[in-house]
Amino acid sequence: MKRNILALIRPWGGQVETANGRFFVRCPPGAEGEVEDALAHTLGIAGWARTRKCEKNVEALIGACVEEGKSLFGKGVSSFKIEARRTDKSFPLDSYGIRCRAGRAVEEAVPGLKVDVRSPQALIEVEIREKAYVFAMARRGLRGLPVGTAGRGLLLLSGGIDSPVAGFMMASRGMGIDGLYFHASPYTSEEARQKAIRLASILGRYALGLRLYTAGFTAVELRIKERAPEPWLTVLLRMAMMECAEKLARRIKAKCLITGESLSQVASQTVENVSCTQSRVSLPVLRPLIGLDKEDIIRRAEAIGTYETSILPYQDCCVLFSPPHPVLRGRAGEAGELYEKLELGPLIEEALDKKILEKCGFPAGDLHPVGLGLFGQ
Ligand code: ATP
Ligand code: MG
């Protein structure tokens, strides 16, 4: 966790220390906004606040609380409550004493700002430890687990709305993410590939960097189109993507595949067709969106900052296929037989040999605003 925070704030001169179960982040004056934005992108953080540090005596502490009260009032807050925690029991006031004294002092010093213990608009929090700290307006972090604590997974990243969200969800369980994007050049454009790179960059800010492999699948798609019955085109393409992804995953030592599939969202994502796509691979396929509906996925995409990019109108690699009557409940046995006839092995190998690696998101990534409201509030 400490290493991850440091990696994200170091570009702005930030530093981090740990003491008694808290991280203390320091940054040069003027860099607070960037450092807070970095914290907003750091998975594993419950929350943070800018804090006033003061000497451990009652007078200094009350003074800091009053300053905090003034600042809150200036932001339009009219009611507050003091919360106090004391790890240093030698401080002359206990937490109840701090709450009473500081509450009264703030009320007296800031007319118009009143104590309300039941439903205050803001909390002023006091912590007495090796120094005294006073803060308000704590912000909620992304929570989840620190990236790097749960192995690496290979995300099948399309240019759509769903797969970036799927990648974020696994990163938020601590997984490092590599990405694989298939294009069908010249049927799909360079802009479409750049869009996937852009999505990977946004995701890469959360995932502490993302290596995106882009691979040309045109030959595979043309072979499928030439040899397979039309209703099966999409399912067979997904099977080929899975086989290719698994081969890459084994080479780069990713422990699982990740997709943005959501049950019955489209014909290729019925439970039967998902069984077909899975039938060619033995690595676990994680599908974190499987039980979410599209609206929920869109809200998450907006919150992590990928939505605007995902809806840019470039053709994705299914442009060659849009069967009017796709199979809805493919049988894995039949899918396997059809798949064997395609003899895709060499074409998949070729796609892998010619893949291009893009390093996305970190440390060179741009800043993206994130909406924090969604995650667990
Ligand atoms: P998305 O919004 O993620 O594109 P979708 O609803 O369009 O999802 P499909 O196009 O059927 O669904 O794709 C299902 C999953 O297959 C995607 O979530 C993604 O993980 C993977 N996938 C689809 N197309 C590609 C591609 N061109 N490159 C890499 N992975 C892909
Ligand atoms: Mg798609």
GROMACS .gro file of C-alpha atoms in nm, residues 157-165 192 195-196 198-200 202 294 297-298 300-302 304-316:
model
   35
  157LEU     CA    1  -1.012  -0.510  -2.357
  158SER     CA    2  -1.246  -0.406  -2.635
  159GLY     CA    3  -1.327  -0.046  -2.712
  160GLY     CA    4  -1.667  -0.085  -2.547
  161ILE     CA    5  -1.815   0.022  -2.217
  162ASP     CA    6  -1.797  -0.305  -2.031
  163SER     CA    7  -1.445  -0.442  -2.042
  164PRO     CA    8  -1.271  -0.136  -1.887
  165VAL     CA    9  -1.513  -0.159  -1.595
  192ALA     CA   10  -1.036   0.244  -3.288
  195LYS     CA   11  -0.935   0.443  -2.839
  196ALA     CA   12  -0.844   0.111  -2.677
  198ARG     CA   13  -0.673   0.556  -2.433
  199LEU     CA   14  -0.902   0.331  -2.226
  200ALA     CA   15  -0.599   0.132  -2.116
  202ILE     CA   16  -0.728   0.554  -1.792
  294LYS     CA   17  -2.608  -0.216  -1.824
  297ILE     CA   18  -2.210  -0.076  -1.560
  298ILE     CA   19  -2.252   0.265  -1.723
  300ARG     CA   20  -1.937   0.265  -1.291
  301ALA     CA   21  -1.779   0.355  -1.625
  302GLU     CA   22  -1.870   0.720  -1.563
  304ILE     CA   23  -1.390   0.569  -1.323
  305GLY     CA   24  -1.372   0.804  -1.620
  306THR     CA   25  -1.385   0.556  -1.909
  307TYR     CA   26  -1.741   0.615  -2.032
  308GLU     CA   27  -1.677   0.924  -2.248
  309THR     CA   28  -1.403   0.741  -2.434
  310SER     CA   29  -1.596   0.415  -2.464
  311ILE     CA   30  -1.886   0.578  -2.645
  312LEU     CA   31  -1.670   0.730  -2.919
  313PRO     CA   32  -1.816   0.586  -3.238
  314TYR     CA   33  -1.546   0.368  -3.392
  315GLN     CA   34  -1.624   0.028  -3.539
  316ASP     CA   35  -1.506  -0.260  -3.324
   0.00000   0.00000   0.00000
